[in-house]
mmCIF file of C-alpha atoms and ligand atoms in Angstrom:
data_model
loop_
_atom_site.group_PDB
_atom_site.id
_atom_site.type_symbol
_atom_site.label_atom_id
_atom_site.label_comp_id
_atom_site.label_asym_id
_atom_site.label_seq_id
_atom_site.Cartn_x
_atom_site.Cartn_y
_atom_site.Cartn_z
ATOM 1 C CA UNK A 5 -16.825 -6.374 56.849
ATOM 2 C CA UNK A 6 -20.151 -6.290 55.648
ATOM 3 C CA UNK A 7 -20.791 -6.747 51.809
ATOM 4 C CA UNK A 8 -22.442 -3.279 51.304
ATOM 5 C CA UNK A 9 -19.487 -2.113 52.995
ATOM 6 C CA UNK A 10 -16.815 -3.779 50.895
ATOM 7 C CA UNK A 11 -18.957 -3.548 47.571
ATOM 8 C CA UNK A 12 -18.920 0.282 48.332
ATOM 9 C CA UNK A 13 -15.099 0.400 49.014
ATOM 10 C CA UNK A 14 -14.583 -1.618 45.478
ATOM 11 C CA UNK A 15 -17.018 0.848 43.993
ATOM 12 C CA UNK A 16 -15.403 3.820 45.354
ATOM 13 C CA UNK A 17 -11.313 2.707 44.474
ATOM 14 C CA UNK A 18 -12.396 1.661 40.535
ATOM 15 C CA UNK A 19 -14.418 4.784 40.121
ATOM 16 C CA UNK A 20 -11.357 6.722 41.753
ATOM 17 C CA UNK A 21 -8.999 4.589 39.024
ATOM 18 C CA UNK A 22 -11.181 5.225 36.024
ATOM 19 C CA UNK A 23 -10.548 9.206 36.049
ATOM 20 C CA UNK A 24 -7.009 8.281 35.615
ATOM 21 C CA UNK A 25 -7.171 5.943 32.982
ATOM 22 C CA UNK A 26 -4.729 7.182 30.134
ATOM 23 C CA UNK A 27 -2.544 4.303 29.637
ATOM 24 C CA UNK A 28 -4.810 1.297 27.723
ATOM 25 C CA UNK A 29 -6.665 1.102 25.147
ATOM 26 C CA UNK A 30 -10.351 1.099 27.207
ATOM 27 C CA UNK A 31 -13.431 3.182 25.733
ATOM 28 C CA UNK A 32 -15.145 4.015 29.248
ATOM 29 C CA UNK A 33 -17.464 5.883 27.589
ATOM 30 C CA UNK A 34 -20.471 3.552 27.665
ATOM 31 C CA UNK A 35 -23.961 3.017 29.483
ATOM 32 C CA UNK A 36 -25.387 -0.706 28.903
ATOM 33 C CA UNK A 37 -27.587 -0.493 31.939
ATOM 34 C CA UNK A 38 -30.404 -1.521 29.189
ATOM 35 C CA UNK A 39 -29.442 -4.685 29.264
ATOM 36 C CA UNK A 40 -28.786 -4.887 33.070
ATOM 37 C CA UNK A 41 -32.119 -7.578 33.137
ATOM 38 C CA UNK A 42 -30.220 -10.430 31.278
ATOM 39 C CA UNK A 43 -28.215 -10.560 34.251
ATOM 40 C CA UNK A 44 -31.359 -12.158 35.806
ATOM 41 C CA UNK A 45 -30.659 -15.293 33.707
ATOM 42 C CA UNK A 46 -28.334 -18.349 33.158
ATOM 43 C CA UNK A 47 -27.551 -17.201 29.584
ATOM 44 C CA UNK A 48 -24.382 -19.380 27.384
ATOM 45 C CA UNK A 49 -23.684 -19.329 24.115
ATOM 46 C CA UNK A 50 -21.878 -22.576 24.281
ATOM 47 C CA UNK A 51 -20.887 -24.244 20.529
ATOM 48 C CA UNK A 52 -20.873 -22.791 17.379
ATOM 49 C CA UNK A 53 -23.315 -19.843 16.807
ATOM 50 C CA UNK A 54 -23.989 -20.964 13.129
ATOM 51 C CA UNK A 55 -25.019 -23.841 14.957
ATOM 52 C CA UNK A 56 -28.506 -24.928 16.846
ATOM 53 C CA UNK A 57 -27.558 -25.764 20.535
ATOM 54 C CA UNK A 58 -29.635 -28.018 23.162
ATOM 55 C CA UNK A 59 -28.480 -24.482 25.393
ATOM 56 C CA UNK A 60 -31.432 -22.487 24.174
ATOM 57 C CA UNK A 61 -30.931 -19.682 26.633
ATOM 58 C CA UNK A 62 -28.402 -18.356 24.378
ATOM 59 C CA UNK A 63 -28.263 -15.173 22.045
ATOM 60 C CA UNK A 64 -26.826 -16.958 19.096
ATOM 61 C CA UNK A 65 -28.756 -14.603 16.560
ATOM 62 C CA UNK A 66 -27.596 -11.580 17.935
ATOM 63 C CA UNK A 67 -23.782 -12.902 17.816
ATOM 64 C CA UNK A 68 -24.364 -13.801 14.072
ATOM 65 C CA UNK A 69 -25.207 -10.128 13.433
ATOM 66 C CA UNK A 70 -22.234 -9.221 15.850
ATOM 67 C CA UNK A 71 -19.971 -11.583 13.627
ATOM 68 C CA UNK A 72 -21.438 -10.327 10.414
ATOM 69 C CA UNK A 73 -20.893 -6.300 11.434
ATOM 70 C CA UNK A 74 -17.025 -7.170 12.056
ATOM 71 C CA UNK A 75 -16.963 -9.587 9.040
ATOM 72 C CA UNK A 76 -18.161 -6.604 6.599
ATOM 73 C CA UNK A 77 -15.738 -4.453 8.418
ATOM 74 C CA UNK A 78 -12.847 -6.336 7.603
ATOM 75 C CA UNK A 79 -14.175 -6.423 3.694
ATOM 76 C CA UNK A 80 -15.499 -10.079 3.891
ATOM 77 C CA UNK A 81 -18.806 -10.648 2.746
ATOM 78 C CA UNK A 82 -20.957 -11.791 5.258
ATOM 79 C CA UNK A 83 -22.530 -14.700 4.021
ATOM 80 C CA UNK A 84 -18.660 -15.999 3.279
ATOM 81 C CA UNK A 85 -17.543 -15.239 6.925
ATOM 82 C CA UNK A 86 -17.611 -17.588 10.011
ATOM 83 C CA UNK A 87 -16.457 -16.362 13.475
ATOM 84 C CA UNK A 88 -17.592 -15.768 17.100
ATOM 85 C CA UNK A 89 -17.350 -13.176 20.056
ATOM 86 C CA UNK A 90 -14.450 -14.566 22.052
ATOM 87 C CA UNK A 91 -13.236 -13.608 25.632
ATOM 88 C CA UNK A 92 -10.843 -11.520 24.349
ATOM 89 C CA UNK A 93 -8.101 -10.137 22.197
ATOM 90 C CA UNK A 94 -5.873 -13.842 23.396
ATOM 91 C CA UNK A 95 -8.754 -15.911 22.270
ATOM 92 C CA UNK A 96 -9.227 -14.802 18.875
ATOM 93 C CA UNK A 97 -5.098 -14.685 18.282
ATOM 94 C CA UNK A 98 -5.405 -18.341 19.910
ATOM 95 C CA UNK A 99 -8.402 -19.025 17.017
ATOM 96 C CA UNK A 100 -6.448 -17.631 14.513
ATOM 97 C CA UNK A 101 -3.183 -19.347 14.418
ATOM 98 C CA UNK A 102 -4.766 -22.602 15.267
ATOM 99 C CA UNK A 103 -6.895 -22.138 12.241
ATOM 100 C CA UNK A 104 -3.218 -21.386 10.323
ATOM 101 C CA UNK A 105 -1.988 -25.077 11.792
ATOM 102 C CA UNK A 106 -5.364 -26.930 10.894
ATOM 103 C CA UNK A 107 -5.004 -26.246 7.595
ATOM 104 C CA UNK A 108 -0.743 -26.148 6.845
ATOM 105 C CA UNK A 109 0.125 -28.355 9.999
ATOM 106 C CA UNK A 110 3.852 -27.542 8.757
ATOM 107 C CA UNK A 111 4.029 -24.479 8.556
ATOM 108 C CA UNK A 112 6.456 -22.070 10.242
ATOM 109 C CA UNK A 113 4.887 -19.180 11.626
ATOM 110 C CA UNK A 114 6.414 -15.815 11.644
ATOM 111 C CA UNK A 115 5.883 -12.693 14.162
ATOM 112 C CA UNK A 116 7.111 -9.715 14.920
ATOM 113 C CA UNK A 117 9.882 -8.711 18.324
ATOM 114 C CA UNK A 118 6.447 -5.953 18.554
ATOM 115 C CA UNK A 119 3.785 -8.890 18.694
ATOM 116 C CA UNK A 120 1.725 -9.134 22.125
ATOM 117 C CA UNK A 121 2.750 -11.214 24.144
ATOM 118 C CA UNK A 122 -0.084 -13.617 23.969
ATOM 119 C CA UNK A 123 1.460 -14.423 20.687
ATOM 120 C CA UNK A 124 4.712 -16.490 21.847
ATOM 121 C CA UNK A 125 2.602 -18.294 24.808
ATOM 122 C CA UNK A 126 -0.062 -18.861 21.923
ATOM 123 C CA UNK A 127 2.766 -20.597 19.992
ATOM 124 C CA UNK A 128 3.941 -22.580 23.078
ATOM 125 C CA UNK A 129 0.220 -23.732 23.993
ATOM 126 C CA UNK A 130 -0.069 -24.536 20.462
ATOM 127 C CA UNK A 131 3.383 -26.183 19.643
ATOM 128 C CA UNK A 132 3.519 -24.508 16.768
ATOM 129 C CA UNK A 133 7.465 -24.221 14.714
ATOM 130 C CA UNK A 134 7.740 -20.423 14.726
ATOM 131 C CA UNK A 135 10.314 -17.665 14.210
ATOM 132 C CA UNK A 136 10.697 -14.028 15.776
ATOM 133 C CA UNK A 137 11.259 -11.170 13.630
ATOM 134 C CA UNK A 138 13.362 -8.457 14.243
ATOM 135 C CA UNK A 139 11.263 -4.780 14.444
ATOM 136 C CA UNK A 140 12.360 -1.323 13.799
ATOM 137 C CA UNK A 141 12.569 0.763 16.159
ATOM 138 C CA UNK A 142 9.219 2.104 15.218
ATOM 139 C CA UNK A 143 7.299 -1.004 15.884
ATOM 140 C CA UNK A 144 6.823 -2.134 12.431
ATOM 141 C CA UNK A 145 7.821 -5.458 11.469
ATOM 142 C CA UNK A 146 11.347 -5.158 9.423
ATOM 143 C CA UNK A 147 10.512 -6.279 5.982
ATOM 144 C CA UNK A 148 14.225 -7.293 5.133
ATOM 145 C CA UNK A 149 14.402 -9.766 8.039
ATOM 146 C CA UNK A 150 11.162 -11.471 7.001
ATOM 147 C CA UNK A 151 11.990 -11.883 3.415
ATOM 148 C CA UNK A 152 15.674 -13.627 4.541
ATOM 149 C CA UNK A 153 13.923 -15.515 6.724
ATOM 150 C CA UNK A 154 11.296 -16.738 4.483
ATOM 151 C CA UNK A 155 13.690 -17.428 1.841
ATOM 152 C CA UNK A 156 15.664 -19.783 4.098
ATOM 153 C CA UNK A 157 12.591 -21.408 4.577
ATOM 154 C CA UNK A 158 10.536 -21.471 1.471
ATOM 155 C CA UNK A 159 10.072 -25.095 1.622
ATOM 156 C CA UNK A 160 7.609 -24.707 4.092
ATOM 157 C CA UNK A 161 4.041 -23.159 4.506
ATOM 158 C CA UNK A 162 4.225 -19.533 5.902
ATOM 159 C CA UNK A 163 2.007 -18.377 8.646
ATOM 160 C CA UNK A 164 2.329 -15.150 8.706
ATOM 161 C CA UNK A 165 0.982 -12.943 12.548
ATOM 162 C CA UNK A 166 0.468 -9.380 11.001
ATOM 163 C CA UNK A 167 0.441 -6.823 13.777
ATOM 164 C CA UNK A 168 -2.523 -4.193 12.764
ATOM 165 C CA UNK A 169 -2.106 -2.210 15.633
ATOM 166 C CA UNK A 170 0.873 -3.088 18.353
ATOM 167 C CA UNK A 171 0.442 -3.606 21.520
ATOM 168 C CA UNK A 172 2.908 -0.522 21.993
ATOM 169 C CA UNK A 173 3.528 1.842 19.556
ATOM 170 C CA UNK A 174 0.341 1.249 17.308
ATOM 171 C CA UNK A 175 2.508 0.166 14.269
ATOM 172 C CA UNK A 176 0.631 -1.613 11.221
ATOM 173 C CA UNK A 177 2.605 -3.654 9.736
ATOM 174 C CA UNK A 178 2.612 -3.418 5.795
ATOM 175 C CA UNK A 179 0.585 -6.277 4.165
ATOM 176 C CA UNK A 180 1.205 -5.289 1.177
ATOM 177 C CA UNK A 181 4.696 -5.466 1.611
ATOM 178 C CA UNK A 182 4.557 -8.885 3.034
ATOM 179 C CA UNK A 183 2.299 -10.192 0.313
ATOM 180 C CA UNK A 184 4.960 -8.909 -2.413
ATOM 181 C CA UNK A 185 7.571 -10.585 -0.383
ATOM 182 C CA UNK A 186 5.593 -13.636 -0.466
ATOM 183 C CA UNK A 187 5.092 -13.726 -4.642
ATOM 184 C CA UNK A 188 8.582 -12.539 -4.703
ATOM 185 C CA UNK A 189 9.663 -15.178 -3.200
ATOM 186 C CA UNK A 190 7.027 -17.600 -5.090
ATOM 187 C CA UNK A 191 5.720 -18.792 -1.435
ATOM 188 C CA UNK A 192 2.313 -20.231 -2.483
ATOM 189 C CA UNK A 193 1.103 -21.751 0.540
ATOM 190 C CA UNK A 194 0.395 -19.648 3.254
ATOM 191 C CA UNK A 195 -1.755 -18.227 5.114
ATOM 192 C CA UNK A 196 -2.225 -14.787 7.491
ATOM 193 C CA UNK A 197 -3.819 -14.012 10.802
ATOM 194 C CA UNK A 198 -4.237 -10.377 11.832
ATOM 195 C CA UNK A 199 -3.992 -9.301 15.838
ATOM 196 C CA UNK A 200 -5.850 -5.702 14.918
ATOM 197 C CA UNK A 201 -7.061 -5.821 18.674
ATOM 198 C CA UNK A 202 -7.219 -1.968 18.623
ATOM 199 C CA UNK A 203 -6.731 -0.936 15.136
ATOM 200 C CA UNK A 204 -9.319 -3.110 13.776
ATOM 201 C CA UNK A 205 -11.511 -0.317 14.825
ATOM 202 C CA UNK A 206 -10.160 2.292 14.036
ATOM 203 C CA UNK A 207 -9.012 1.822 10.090
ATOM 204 C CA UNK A 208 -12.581 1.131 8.845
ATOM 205 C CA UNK A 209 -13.419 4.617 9.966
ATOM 206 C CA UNK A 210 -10.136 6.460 8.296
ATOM 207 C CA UNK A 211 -9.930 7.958 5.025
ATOM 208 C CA UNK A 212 -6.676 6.881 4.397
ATOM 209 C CA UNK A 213 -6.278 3.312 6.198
ATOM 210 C CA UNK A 214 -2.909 1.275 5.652
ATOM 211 C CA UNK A 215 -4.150 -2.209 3.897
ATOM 212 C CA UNK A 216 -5.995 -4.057 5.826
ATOM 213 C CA UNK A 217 -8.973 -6.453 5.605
ATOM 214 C CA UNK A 218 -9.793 -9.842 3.534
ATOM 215 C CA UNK A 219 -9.185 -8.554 0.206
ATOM 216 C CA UNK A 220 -5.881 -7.749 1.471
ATOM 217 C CA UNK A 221 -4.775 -10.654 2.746
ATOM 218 C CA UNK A 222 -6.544 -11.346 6.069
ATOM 219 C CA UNK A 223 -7.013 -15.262 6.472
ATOM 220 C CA UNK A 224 -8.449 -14.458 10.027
ATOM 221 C CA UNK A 225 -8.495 -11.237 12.372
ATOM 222 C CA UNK A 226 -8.795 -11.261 15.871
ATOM 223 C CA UNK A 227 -10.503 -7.658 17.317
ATOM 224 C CA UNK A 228 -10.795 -6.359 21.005
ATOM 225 C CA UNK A 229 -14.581 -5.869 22.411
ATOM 226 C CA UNK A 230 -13.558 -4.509 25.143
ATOM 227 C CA UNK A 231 -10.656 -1.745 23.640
ATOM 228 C CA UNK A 232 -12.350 0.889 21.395
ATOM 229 C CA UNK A 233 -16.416 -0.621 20.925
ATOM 230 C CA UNK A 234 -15.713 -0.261 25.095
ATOM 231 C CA UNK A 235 -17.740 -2.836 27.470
ATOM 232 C CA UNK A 236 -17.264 -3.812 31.156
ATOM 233 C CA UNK A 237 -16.806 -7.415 30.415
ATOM 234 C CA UNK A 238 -13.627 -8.348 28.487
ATOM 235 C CA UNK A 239 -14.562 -9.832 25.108
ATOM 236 C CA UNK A 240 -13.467 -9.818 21.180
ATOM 237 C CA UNK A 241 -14.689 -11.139 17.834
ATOM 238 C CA UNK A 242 -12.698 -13.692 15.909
ATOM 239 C CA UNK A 243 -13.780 -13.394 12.384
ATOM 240 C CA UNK A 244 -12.391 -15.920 9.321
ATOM 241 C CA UNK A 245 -13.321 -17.421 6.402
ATOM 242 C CA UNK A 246 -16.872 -19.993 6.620
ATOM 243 C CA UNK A 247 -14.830 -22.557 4.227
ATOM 244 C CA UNK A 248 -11.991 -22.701 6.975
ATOM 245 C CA UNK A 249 -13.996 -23.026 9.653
ATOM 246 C CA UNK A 250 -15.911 -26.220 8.455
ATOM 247 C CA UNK A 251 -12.425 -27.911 8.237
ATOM 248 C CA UNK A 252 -11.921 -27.902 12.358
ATOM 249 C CA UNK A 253 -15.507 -28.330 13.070
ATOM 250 C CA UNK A 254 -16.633 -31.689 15.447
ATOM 251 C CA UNK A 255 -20.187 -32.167 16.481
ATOM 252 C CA UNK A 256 -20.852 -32.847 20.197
ATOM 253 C CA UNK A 257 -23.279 -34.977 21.081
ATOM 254 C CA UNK A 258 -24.149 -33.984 25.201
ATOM 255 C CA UNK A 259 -24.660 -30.283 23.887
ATOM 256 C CA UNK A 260 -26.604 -30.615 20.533
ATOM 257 C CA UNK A 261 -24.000 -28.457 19.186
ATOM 258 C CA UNK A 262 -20.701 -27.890 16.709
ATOM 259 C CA UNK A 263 -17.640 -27.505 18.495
ATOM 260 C CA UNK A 264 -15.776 -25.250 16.588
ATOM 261 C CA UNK A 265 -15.089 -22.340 19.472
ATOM 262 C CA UNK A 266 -12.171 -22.691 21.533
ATOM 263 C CA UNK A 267 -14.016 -22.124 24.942
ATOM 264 C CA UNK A 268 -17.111 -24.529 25.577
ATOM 265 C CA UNK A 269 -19.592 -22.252 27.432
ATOM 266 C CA UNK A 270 -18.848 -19.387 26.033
ATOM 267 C CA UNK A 271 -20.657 -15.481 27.510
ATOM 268 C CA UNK A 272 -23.544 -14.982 25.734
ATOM 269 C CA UNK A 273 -24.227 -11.314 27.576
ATOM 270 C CA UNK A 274 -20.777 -10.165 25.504
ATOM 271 C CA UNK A 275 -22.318 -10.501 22.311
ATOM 272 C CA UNK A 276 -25.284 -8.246 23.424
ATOM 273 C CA UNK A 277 -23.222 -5.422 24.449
ATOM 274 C CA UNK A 278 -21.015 -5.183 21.320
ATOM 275 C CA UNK A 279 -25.031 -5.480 19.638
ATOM 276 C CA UNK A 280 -26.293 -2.614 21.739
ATOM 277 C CA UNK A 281 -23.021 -0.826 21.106
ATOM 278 C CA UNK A 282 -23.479 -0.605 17.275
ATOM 279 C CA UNK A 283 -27.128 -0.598 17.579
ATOM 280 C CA UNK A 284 -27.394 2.551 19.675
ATOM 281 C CA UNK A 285 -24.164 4.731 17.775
ATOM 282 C CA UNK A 286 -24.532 3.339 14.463
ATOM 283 C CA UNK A 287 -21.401 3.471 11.917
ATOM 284 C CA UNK A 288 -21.161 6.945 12.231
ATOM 285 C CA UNK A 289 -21.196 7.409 15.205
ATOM 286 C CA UNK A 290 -17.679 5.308 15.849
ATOM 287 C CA UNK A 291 -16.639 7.150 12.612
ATOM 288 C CA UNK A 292 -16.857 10.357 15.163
ATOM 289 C CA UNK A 293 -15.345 8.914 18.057
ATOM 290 C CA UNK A 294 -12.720 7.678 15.557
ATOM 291 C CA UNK A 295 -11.994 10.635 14.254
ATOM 292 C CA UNK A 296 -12.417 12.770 17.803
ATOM 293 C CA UNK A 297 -9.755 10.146 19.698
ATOM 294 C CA UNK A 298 -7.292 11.249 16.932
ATOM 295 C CA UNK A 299 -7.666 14.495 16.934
ATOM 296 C CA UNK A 300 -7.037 14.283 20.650
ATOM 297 C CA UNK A 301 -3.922 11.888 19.891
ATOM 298 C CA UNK A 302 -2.845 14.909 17.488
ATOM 299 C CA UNK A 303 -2.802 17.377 20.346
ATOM 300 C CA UNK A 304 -1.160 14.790 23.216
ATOM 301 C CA UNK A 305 1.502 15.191 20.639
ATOM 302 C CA UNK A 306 1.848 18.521 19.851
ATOM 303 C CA UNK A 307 1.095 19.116 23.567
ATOM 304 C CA UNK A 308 4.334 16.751 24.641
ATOM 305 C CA UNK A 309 6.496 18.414 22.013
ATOM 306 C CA UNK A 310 5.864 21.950 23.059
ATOM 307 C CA UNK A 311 7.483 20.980 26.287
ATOM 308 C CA UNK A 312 10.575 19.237 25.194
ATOM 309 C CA UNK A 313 9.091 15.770 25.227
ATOM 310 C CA UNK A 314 10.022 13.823 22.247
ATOM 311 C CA UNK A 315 6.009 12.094 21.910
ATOM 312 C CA UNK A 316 4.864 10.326 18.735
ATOM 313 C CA UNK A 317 2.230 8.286 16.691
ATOM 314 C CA UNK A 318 1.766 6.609 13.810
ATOM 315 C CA UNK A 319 -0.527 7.284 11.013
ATOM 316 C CA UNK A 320 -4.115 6.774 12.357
ATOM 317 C CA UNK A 321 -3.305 5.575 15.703
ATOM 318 C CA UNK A 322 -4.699 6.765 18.927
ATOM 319 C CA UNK A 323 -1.624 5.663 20.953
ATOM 320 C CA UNK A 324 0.994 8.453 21.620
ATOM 321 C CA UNK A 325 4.398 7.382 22.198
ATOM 322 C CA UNK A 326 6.583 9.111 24.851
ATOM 323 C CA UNK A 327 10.211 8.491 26.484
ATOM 324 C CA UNK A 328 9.353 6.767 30.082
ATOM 325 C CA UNK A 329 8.677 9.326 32.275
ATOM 326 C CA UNK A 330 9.023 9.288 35.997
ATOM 327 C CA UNK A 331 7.288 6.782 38.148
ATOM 328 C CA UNK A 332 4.595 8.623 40.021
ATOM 329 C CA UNK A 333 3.154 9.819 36.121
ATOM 330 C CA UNK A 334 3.413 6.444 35.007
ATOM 331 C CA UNK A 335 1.099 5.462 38.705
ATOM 332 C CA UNK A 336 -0.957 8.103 38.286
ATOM 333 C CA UNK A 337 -2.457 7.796 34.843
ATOM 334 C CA UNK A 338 -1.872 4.276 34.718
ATOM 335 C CA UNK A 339 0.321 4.611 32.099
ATOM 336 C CA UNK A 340 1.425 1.236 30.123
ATOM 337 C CA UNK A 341 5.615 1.248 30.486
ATOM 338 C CA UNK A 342 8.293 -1.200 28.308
ATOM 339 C CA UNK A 343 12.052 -0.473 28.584
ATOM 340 C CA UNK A 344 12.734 3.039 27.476
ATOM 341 C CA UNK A 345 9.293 4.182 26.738
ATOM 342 C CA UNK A 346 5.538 4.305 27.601
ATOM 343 C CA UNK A 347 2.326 5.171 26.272
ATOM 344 C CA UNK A 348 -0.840 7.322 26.389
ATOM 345 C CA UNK A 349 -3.772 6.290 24.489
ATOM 346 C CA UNK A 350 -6.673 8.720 23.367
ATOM 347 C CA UNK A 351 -9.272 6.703 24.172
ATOM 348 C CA UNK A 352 -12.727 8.861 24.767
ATOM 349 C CA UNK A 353 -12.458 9.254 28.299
ATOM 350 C CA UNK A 354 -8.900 11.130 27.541
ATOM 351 C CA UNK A 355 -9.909 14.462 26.568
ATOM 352 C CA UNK A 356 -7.790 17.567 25.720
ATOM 353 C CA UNK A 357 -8.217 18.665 29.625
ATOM 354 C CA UNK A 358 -7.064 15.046 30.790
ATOM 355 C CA UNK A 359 -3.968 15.735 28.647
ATOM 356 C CA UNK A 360 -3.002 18.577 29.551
ATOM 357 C CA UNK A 361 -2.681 17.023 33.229
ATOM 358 C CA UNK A 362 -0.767 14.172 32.025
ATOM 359 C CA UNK A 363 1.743 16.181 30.075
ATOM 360 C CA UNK A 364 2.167 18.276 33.311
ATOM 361 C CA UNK A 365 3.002 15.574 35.303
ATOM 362 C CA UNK A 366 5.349 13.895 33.023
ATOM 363 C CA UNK A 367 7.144 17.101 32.077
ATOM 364 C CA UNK A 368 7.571 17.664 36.129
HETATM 365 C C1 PLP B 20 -2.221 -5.876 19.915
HETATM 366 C C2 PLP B 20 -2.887 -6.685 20.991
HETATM 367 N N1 PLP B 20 -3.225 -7.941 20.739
HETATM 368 C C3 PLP B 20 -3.801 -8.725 21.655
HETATM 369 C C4 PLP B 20 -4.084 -8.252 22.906
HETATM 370 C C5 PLP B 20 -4.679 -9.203 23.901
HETATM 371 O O1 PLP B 20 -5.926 -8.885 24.256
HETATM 372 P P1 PLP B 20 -6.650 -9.492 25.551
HETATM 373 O O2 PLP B 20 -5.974 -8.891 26.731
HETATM 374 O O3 PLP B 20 -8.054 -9.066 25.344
HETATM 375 O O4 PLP B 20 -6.504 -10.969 25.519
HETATM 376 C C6 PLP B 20 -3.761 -6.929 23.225
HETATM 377 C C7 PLP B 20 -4.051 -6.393 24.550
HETATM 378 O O5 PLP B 20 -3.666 -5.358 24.952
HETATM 379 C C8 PLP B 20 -3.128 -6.135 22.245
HETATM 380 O O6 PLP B 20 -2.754 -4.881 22.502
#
């Protein structure tokens, strides 16, 4: 087959998919064709952005203003934060809890049954002495089994993996309630990484967010690119504190640079897009697709309901909770299944029309 030919077909089958895509947490709602020219050009932001590089065909600058957005997002102060646009949501979870070893390389690390599942390989990869925690059947972590659990352990350095948005219910988990646990308990070293690879983008344009951020708690946060800011290359931030970060840092001769990423050459074209993202809606503008994408996730529900379909979310979250419906729905809409139930999530391209379909097909 020719390559027009099977270009065309590829073209035709993801533009097909992408009308039915209810079931992850994807903005498709962009245009980055503006920056279509840097594809002309071997661009990599390899070694630390903070960092001068012998790789000067990098955008560097732009991913210090991309790191310093998120930092001031999550209530860090810029000029205190250190961090980098990462391949993804895996990445900056991978970042994260090695940061959490680097600094107590004892310490028993502690995660929710809800966690993504990049969290136990993380651990693995990482050889890292860690301990599941039961959920409820919510999603949220169960506060009673950490605190036993911690107790049993208190002579050791708690890492604690704070879901801020699961993977399939949306569930934040309390850090507040896990920071009381940890004075209660008089647990003084410790430290906390945040997966808020959906959330993270959500509860800084709420009224009423559940706690979240560095002057909660937040050691390090690890946010998806690709999920709500929406780009067609998979990417995330990794934001945590600048003192931490000097403490893994090794300069590297052959590329002029500090080698404090986990990748070496590292996408410099990802950084742009989250850039161009910001740059062209500004805060308020995500504060309106916020705030639109739940007031869609309000109707999914109250849409489900009237039809005797048992759907749910948690406080600000976009993803709506249903019993597993039947197998051609869940093809269809591409819907994300685990055991009993499954998901829809309200991301822009799911408007009120688009679930109306979908409750249609699952009430069927
Ligand atoms: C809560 C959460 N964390 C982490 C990830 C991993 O992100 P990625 O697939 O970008 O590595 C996901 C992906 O869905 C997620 O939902």
């Amino acid at each position: 087959m020719q390559v027009e030919t099977r270009l065309a077909a590829l073209r035709e089958d993801i533009e097909a998919w992408s009308r039915q895509f209810a079931g992850y947490p994807c903005n498709l709602n962009f245009d980055y064709t503006e920056l279509l020219p840097f594809m002309r050009y071997c661009m990599n932001n390899v070694g630390d952005p903070f960092h001068d590089s012998n790789f000067r065909t990098n955008s560097h600058e732009i991913e210090r203003e991309v790191v310093a957005l998120f930092a001031r997002m999550m209530r860090l102060d810029a000029d205190k934060a250190w961090g980098y646009v990462t391949s993804g949501g895996t990445e900056g979870n991978m970042y994260g809890l090695y940061m959490g070893r680097e600094l107590f390389p004892n310490g028993v690390v502690y995660f929710s049954q809800d966690a993504h599942y990049s969290i136990p390989k993380i651990l693995r990869v990482l050889n890292m002495r860690n301990i599941m925690i039961r959920s409820q059947d919510d999603g949220e972590i169960d506060y009673e089994d950490l605190y036993e659990t911690i107790r049993i352990h208190r002579d050791v350095p708690v890492i604690f993996m704070a879901n801020i948005g699961s993977t399939m219910t949306g569930a934040v988990d309390d850090i507040g309630k896990v920071r009381a646990i940890l004075r209660d308990l008089a647990v003084t070293n410790s430290y906390m990484h945040a997966d808020a690879a959906l959330s993270g983008m959500i509860l800084p344009f709420v009224d009423d967010p559940q706690p979240y951020g560095f002057d909660a708690g937040f050691d390090s946060v690890a946010i998806s690119g690709h999920k709500l800011v929406g780009s067609p290359l998979p990417c995330g931030v990794a934001v945590t504190k600048r003192e931490y970060a000097a403490a893994v840092a090794r300069s590297i001769e052959y590329v002029g640079a500090l080698d404090t990423t986990l990748s070496g050459s590292r996408n410099a074209l990802t950084p742009l897009i989250l850039w161009y993202a910001f740059e062209r809606r500004g805060m308020d503008g995500f504060r309106a697709i916020v705030a639109e994408m739940l007031a869609v996730a309000a109707y999914a529900v109250e849409r489900f309901n009237s039809r005797g379909i048992p759907a749910w979310r948690h406080k600000n979250s976009v993803t709506v909770v249903i019993p597993r419906p039947p197998p051609e729905a869940i093809y269809k809409w591409m819907l994300a299944p685990q055991d009993r139930i499954a998901h829809i999530i309200t991301m822009p391209q799911v408007t009120r029309e688009l679930v109306d379909e979908i409750v249609d097909d699952c009430a069927a």
